[in-house]
XYZ file of C-alpha atoms in Angstrom:
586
model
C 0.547 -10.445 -21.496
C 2.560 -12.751 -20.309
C 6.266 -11.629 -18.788
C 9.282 -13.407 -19.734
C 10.709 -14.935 -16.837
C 14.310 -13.849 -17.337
C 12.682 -10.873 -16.270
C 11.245 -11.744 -12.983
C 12.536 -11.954 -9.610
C 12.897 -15.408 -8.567
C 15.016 -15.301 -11.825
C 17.894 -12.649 -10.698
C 17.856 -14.327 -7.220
C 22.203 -13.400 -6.549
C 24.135 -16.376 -6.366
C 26.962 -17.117 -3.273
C 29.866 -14.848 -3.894
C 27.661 -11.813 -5.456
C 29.121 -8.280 -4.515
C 26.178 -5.782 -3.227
C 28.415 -3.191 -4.359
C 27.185 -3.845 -8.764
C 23.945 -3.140 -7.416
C 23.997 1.037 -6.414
C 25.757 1.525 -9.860
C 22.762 0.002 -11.882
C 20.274 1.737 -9.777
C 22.490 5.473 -10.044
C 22.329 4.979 -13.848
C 18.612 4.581 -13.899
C 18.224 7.761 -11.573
C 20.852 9.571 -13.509
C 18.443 9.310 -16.583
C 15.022 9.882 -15.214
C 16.804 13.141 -13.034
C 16.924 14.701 -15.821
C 13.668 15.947 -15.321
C 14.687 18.556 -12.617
C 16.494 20.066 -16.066
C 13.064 20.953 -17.722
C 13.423 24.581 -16.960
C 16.103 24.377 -20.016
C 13.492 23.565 -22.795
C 11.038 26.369 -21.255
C 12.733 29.352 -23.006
C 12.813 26.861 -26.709
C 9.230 25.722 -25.928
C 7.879 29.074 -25.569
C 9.331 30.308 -28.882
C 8.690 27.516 -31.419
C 7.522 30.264 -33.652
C 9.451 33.278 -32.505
C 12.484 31.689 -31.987
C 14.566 34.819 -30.771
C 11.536 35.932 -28.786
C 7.508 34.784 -27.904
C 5.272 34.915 -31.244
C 1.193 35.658 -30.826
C 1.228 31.709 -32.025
C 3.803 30.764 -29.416
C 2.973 28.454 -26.209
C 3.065 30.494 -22.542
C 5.132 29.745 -20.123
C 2.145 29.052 -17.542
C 1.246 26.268 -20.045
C 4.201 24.857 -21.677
C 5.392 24.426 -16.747
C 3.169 22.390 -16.493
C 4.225 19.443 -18.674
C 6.453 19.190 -15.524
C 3.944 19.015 -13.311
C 2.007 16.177 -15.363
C 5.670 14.013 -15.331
C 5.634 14.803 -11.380
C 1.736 13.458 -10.641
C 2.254 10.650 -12.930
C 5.353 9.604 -10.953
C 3.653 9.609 -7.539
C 0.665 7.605 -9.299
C 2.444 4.975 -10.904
C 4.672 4.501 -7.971
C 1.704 4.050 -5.904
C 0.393 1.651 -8.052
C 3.291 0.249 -9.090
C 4.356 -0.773 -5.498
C 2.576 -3.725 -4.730
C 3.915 -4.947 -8.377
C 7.542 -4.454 -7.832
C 7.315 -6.719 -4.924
C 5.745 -9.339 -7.160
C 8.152 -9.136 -10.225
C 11.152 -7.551 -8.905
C 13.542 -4.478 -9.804
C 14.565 -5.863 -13.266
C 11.122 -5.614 -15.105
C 10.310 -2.716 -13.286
C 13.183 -1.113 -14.529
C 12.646 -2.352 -18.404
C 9.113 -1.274 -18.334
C 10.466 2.281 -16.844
C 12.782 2.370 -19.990
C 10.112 1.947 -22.270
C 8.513 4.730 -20.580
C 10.784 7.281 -19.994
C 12.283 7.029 -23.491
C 9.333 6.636 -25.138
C 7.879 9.756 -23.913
C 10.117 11.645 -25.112
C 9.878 10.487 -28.830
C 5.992 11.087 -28.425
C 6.976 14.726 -27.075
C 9.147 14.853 -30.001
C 6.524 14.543 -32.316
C 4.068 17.004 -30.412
C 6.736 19.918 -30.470
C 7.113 18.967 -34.636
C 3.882 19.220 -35.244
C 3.097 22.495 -32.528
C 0.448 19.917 -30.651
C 0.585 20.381 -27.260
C -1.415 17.862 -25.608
C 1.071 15.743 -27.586
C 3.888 16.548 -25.552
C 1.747 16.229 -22.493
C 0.868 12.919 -23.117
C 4.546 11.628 -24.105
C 6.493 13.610 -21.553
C 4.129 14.064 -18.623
C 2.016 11.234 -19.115
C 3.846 8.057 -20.761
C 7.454 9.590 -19.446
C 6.213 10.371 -15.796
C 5.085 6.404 -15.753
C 8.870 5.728 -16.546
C 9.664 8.047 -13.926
C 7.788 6.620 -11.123
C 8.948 2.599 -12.150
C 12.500 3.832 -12.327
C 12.243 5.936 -8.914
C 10.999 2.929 -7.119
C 12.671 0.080 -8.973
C 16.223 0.332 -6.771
C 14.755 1.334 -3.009
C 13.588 -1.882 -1.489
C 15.864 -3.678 -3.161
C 19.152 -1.610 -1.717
C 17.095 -1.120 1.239
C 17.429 -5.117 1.794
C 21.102 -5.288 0.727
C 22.104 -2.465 2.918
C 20.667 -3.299 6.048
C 23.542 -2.364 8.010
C 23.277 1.532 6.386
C 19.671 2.178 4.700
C 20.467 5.946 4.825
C 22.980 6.024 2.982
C 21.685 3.068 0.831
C 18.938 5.218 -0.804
C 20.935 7.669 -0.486
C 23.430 6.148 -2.960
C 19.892 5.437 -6.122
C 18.316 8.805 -5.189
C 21.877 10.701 -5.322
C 21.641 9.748 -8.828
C 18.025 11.196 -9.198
C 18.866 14.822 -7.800
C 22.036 14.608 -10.301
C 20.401 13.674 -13.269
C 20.416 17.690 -13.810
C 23.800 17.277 -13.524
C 24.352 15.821 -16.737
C 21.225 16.383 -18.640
C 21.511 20.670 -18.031
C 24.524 20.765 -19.886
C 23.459 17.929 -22.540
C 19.910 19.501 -23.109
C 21.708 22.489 -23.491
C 24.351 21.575 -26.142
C 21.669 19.801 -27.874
C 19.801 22.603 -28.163
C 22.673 25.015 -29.537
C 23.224 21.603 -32.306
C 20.028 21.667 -33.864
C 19.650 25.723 -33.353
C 18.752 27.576 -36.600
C 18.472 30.944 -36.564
C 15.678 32.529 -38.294
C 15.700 35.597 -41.160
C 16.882 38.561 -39.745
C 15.150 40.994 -41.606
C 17.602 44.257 -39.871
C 17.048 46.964 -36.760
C 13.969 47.853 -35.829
C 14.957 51.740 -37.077
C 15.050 50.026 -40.879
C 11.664 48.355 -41.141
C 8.092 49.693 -41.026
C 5.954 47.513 -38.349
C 2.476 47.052 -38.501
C 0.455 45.877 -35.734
C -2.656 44.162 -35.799
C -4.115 42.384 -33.335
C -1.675 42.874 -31.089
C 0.727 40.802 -33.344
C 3.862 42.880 -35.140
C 4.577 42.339 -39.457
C 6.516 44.364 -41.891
C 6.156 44.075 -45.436
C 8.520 41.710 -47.158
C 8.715 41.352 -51.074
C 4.919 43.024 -50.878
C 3.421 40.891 -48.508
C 2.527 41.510 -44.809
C 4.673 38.932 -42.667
C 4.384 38.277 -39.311
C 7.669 38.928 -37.142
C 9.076 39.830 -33.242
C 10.898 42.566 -32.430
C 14.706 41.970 -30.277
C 15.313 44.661 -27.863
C 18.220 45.048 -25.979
C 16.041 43.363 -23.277
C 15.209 40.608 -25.009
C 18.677 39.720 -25.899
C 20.228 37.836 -22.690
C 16.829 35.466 -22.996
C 17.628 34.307 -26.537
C 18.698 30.679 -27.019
C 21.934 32.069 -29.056
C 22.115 35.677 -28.639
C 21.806 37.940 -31.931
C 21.745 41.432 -32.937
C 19.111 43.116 -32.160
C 16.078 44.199 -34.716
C 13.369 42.290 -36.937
C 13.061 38.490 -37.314
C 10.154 36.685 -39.556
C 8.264 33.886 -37.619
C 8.468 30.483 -38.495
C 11.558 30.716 -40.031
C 13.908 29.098 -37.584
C 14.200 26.261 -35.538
C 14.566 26.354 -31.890
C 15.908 22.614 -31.607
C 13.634 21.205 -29.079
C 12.089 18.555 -31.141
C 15.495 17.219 -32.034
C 16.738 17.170 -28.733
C 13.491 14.976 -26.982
C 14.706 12.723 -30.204
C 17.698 12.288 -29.197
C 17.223 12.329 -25.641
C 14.643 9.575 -26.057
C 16.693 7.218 -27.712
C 20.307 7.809 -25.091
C 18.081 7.226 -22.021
C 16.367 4.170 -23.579
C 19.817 2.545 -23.965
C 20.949 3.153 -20.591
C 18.235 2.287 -18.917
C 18.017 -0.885 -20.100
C 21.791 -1.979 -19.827
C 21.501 -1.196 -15.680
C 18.190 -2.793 -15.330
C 19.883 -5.958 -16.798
C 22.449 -5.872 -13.581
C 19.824 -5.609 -11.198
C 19.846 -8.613 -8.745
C 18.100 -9.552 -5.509
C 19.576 -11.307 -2.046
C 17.926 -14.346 -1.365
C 16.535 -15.073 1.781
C 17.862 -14.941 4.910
C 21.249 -12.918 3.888
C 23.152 -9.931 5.592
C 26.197 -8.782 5.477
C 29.070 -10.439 6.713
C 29.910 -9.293 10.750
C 26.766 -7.139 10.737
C 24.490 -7.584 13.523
C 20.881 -6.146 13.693
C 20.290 -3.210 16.528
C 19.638 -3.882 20.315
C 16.201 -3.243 21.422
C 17.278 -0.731 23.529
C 18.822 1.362 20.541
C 16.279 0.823 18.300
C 13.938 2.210 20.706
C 16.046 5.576 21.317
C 16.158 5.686 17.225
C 12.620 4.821 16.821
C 13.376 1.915 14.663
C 10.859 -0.845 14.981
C 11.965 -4.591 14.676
C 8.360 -5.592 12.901
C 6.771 -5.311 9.789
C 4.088 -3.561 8.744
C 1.564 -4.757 6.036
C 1.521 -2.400 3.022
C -2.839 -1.809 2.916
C -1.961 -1.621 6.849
C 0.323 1.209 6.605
C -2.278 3.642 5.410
C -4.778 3.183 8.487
C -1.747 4.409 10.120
C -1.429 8.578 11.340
C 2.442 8.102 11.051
C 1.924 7.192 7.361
C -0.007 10.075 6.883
C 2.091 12.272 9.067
C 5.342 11.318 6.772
C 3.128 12.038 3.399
C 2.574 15.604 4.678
C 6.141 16.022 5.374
C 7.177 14.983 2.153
C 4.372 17.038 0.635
C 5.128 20.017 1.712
C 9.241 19.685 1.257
C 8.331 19.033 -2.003
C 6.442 21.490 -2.714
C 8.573 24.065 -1.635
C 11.516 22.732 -3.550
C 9.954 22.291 -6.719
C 8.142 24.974 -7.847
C 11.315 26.884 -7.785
C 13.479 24.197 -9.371
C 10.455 24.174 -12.153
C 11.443 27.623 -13.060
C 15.008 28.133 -11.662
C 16.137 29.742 -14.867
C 13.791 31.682 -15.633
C 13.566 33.006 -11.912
C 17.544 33.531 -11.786
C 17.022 35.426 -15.437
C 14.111 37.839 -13.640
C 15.643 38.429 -10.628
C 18.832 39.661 -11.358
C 19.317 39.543 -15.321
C 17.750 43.493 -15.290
C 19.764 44.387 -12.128
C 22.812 42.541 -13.126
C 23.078 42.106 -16.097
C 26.609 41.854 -16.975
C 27.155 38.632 -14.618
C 23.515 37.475 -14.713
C 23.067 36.335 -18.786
C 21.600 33.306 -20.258
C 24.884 31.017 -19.304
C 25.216 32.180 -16.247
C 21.664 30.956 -15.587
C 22.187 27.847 -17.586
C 24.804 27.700 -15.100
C 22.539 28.044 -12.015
C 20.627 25.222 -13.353
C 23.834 22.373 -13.012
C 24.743 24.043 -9.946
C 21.282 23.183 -8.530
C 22.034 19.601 -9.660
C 25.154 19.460 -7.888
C 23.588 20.546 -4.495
C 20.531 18.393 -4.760
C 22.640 15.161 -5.677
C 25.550 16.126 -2.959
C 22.365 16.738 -0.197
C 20.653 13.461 -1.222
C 23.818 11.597 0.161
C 25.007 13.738 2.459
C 21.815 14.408 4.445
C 21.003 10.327 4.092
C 24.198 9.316 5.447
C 23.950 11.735 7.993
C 20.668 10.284 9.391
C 22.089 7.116 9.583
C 23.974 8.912 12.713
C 21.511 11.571 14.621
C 18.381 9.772 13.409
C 15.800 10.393 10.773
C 13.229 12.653 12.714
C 15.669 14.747 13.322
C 17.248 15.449 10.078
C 13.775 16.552 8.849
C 13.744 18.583 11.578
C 16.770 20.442 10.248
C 15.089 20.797 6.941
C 12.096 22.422 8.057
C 13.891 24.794 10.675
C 16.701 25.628 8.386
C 14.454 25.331 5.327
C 12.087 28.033 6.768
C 14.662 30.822 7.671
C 16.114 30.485 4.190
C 12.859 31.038 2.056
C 12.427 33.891 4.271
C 15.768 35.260 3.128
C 14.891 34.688 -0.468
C 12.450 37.975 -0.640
C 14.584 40.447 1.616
C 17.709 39.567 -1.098
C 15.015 40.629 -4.080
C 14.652 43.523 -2.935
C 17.839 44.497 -1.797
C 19.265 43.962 -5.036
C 16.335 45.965 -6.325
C 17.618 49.023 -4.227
C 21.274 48.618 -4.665
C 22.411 46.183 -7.400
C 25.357 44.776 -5.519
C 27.265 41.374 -6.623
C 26.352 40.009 -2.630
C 23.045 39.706 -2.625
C 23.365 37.290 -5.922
C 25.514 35.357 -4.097
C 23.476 35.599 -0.735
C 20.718 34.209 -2.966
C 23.091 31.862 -4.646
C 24.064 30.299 -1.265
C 20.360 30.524 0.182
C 18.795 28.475 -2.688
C 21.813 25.920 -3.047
C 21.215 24.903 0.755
C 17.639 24.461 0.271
C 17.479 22.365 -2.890
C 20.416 20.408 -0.811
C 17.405 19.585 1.693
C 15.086 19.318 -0.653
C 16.983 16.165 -1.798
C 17.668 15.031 1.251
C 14.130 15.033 2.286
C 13.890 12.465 -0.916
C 16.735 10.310 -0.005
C 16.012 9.983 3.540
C 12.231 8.764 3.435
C 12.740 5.232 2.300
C 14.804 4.663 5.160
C 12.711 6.554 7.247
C 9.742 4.468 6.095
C 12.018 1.361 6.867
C 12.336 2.784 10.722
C 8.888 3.172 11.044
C 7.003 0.287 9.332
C 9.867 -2.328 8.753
C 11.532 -3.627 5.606
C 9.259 -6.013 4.258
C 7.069 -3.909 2.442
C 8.881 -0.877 2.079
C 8.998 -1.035 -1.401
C 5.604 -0.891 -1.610
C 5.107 1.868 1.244
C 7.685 3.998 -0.217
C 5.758 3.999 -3.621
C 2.095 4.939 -2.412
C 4.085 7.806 -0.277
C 5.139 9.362 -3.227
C 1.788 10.514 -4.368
C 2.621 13.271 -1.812
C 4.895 13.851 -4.860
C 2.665 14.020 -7.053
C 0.268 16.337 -4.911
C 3.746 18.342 -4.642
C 4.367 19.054 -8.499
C 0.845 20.505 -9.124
C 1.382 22.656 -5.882
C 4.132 24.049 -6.702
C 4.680 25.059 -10.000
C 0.612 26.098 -9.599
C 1.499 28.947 -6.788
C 4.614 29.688 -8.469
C 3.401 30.795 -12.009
C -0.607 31.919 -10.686
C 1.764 34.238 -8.196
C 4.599 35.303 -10.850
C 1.663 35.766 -13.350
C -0.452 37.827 -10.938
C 2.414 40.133 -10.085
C 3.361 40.810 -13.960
C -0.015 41.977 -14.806
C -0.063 44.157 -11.622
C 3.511 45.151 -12.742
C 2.637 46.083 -16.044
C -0.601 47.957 -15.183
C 1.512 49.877 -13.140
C 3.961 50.671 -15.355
C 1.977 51.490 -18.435
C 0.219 54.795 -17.040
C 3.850 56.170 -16.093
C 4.642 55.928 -19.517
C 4.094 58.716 -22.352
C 0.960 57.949 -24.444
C 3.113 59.392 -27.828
C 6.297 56.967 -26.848
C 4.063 54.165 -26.426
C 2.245 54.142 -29.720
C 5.470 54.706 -32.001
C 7.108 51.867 -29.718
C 4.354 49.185 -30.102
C 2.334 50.342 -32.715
C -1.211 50.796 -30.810
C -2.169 53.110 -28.294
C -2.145 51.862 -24.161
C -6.600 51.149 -24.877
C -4.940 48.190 -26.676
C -2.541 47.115 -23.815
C -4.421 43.652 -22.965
C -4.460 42.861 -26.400
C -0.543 43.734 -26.432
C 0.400 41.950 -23.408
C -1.468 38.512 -24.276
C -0.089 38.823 -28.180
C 3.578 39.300 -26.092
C 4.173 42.422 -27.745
C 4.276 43.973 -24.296
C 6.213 43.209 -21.698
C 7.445 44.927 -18.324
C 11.041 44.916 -19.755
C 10.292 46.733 -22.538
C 8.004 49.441 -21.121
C 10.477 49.317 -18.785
C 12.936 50.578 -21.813
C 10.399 53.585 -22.180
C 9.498 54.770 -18.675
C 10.191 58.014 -17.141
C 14.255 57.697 -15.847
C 14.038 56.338 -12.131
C 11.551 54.138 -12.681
C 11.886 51.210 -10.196
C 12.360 47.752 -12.034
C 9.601 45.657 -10.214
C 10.574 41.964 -11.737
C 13.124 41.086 -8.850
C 10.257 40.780 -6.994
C 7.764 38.596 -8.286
C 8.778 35.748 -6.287
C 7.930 37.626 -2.803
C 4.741 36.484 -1.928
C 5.316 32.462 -3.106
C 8.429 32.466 -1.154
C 6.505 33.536 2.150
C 3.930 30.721 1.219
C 6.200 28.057 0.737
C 7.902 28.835 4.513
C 4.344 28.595 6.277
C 4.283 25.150 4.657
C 7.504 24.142 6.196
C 6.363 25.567 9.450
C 3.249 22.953 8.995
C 5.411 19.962 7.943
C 7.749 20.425 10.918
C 4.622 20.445 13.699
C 4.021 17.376 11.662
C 7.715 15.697 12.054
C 7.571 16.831 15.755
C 4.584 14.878 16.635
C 5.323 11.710 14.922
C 5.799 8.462 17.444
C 6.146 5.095 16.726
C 3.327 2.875 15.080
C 1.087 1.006 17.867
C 1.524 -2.482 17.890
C -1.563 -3.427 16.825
C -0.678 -2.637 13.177
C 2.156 -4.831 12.858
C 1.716 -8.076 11.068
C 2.469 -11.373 13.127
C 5.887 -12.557 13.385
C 6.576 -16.524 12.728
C 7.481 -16.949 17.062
C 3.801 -15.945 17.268
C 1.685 -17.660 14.720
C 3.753 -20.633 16.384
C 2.756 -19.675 19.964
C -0.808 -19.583 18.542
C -0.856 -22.886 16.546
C 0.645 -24.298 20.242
C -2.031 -22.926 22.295
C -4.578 -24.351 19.772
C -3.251 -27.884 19.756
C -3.143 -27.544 23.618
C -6.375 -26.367 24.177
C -7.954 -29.446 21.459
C -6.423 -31.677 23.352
C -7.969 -30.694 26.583
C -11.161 -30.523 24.778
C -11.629 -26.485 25.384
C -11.866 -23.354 22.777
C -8.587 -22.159 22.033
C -8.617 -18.513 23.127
């Protein structure tokens, strides 16, 4: 198909007297919308109780399987950025950035449809599929292209678009969230639990309403602070609400399609030959010290290259540290400390937590960018992997402190802990363009930058994988700890079957560690505040790997770099020469 050509590059070419300064606005917008993504973890609690509304339903999608929908959007971004790369170079930033609005909004209408009609693979395919292609065009669409007008600062360049990515949160927590409370219907409350005979069969819950058998889920005090509007406790019939999810992809959908598309319109290019007024390039001798190379480096060339390789492990393994925890950063704040603390810890508080993780990853993006404009790339990763390593560590000894003595300063030891490393973690984003720049030159960064990002995309299924396999693995052990502690007699009049049914109960979600937790022997330690141990170990060895990996990283040989116009001219010389003289040129 053929693409207009108001669309292309050579037709948004800026003319004498543009400002470089419309350009990081249009690319911040475009971030803004596709960062949304990092606010996922605010549709998991709707997503998981289509059916139940106030709480899971036998019918109702898992958690393990509605997380990775994220994970799809995150692969699909590294792909299509990868292939995409070459293609932006070609067409330029503008019909990149259409084609990303196309994407990203349309994915969400698709998921819209899925959640409607309780299909899954629906929802994969428009949000993690279609949307994750909008995510990876609208990622890449600004970074060459502010790369080349901010030669004189590429740090804080990218760090400017990609500020925009790690805030995205920042905005859509809160909207996703007041969407969600819009379209909210609450479903029939049918009165406390102490009022209604339950049935259980199956491992799913009814009571008997106008003489027939209806399915319904039980509110415990427990279950409260994890409802999308809290209620009273007691009975609720399934299927009778409306959790608001499909509504708010809708809407969603339709918002990010109209942005996108308005800043993708501003997008312009420098034309050859132009820097900034005053600014001259680096001596040779700094450029050395900073390990910033004066050549270019083909884009096919690049991946014959250990440094290229060297730079995807990095950002790999940053990744995956950051975002398996930013996958589930509610939910985790909610586990943690909702049972130990639960009159600060409650589902706006964690809501809360969410934005605040935003804030930190947008703030880190530009500070930690602009900052390696100054002491260098290498060794701003090297601060994120040190740093990075010591905090994860922290993040188990907190859990269990707060286990042991439920005290306000280990939330905000853990508070403080996490904020610094999801600053990093967006750093590590915003500083690999222009680290990429450094290392193989600015001609085909673009390009570079986009097959990098498959580390990305290795990243997402990383780490949400060890996150939920881990937190998943520890519940069961959890709850097949917990369930022999507890009286036989206590837990058949709570759940309705005896504990030779407990499988059946705990896949129906009928039982759950809170609530045999609300039936256990007085003095019983809560184990949930530590589910996160062991992936929190795992993710510091991986920083441990990725700084060896920084530390060992010198500057390309110079038999990868492409040949500059002074020697294709030397060459063409010594040919002419050496036919003149009647003798092989060499």
């Amino acid at each position: 198909m053929a693409i207009p050509r108001f669309l292309l590059k050579e037709s948004i070419v800026a003319r004498e007297g543009f400002s470089r300064w419309w350009v990081p606005p249009a690319s911040i917008a475009i971030h803004l919308c596709i960062g949304s993504v990092y606010a996922w973890s605010i549709f998991n609690p709707a997503l998981i109780r289509e059916f139940g509304v106030v709480a899971p339903a036998p019918g109702d999608w898992s958690l393990g399987s509605v997380v990775w929908i994220f994970s799809v959007a995150i692969v699909f971004l590294g792909l299509c950025a990868a292939l995409a790369g070459k293609w932006l170079e070609e067409v330029g930033p503008r019909c990149v950035g259409v084609t990303a609005a196309f994407c990203w909004g349309g994915g969400f209408v698709v998921g819209s449809i899925g959640i409607v009609t309780h299909q899954l693979w629906l929802v994969y395919l428009g949000y993690g599929v279609i949307g994750g292609c909008g995510l990876g065009l609208g990622y890449v669409s600004p970074v060459s292209t502010l790369i080349r007008w901010f030669p004189d600062r590429r740090g804080m360049a990218t760090g400017m678009a990609i500020m925009g990515f790690g805030g995205g949160a920042m905005i859509g927590a809160p909207l996703i969230d007041w969407l969600l409370h819009l379209y909210y219907v609450a479903p029939t409350y049918l009165g406390p639990a102490a009022d209604v005979a339950l049935t259980t069969q199956g491992g799913a819950q009814f009571a008997d309403v106008n003489g027939t058998a209806t399915e319904v889920v039980l509110v415990t005090a427990a279950d409260v602070p994890r409802m999308i509007v809290p209620g009273p406790e007691g009975v609720y019939v399934v299927g009778t609400g409306n959790t608001g999810a499909a509504m708010t992809f809708l809407t969603l959908g339709i918002g990010y399609f109209v942005v996108m598309m308005v800043a993708s319109f501003i997008y312009r290019v420098p034309r050859e030959g132009w820097k900034p007024a005053g600014w001259a390039p680096p001596s040779e001798a700094e450029s050395s010290r900073r390990m910033i190379t004066s050549g270019n480096v083909h884009i096919d060339q690049a991946l014959k290259t250990p440094q290229f390789w060297q730079l995807w492990v990095m950002l790999c393994f940053n990744v995956t540290a950051g975002i398996g925890v930013i996958g589930v950063a509610k939910t985790m704040m909610t586990e943690i400390f909702g049972s130990t603390l639960p009159g600060i810890v409650d589902g706006a508080f964690a809501a809360t937590y969410v934005l605040m993780i935003s804030v930190f990853n947008m703030c880190g993006r530009f500070f930690w960018a602009s900052i390696s404009d100054y002491i260098g790339r290498k060794n701003t990763y090297h601060c994120f992997f040190v740093l990075g390593t010591i905090l994860y560590l922290s993040i188990p000894f907190t859990a269990q402190a707060v286990s042991a003595n439920p005290a306000v300063m280990w939330l905000v030891m853990f508070y403080a802990a996490t904020m610094v490393i999801f600053t990093m973690y967006g750093g590590g984003f915003a500083t690999i363009p222009a680290y990429l720049a450094d290392v193989f030159g600015t001609k085909y960064v673009g390009g570079i930058h986009g097959r990098l990002l498959t580390a990305w995309s290795a990243a997402g299924v990383l780490g949400p994988f060890a996150i939920t396999y881990l937190r998943e693995m520890s519940i069961n052990n959890a709850i097949q700890n917990l369930a022999p502690k507890v009286d036989p007699a206590a837990f058949q009049e709570r759940f309705g079957a005896g504990l030779d049914q407990l499988d059946q109960l705990v896949a129906a979600n009928t039982v759950t560690v809170g609530r045999l937790l609300e039936i256990a022997p007085a003095g019983t330690v809560d184990p949930t505040p530590s589910l996160y141990n062991t992936t929190m170990y795992c993710m510091a060895g991986l920083l441990v790997i990725a700084f060896f990996a920084n530390l060992f990283l010198k500057p390309v040989k110079p038999h990868h770099f492409m040949e500059t116009e002074p020697e294709r001219e030397e060459e063409r010389h010594q040919a002419d020469v050496a036919s003149v003289r009647g003798a092989p040129a060499e």
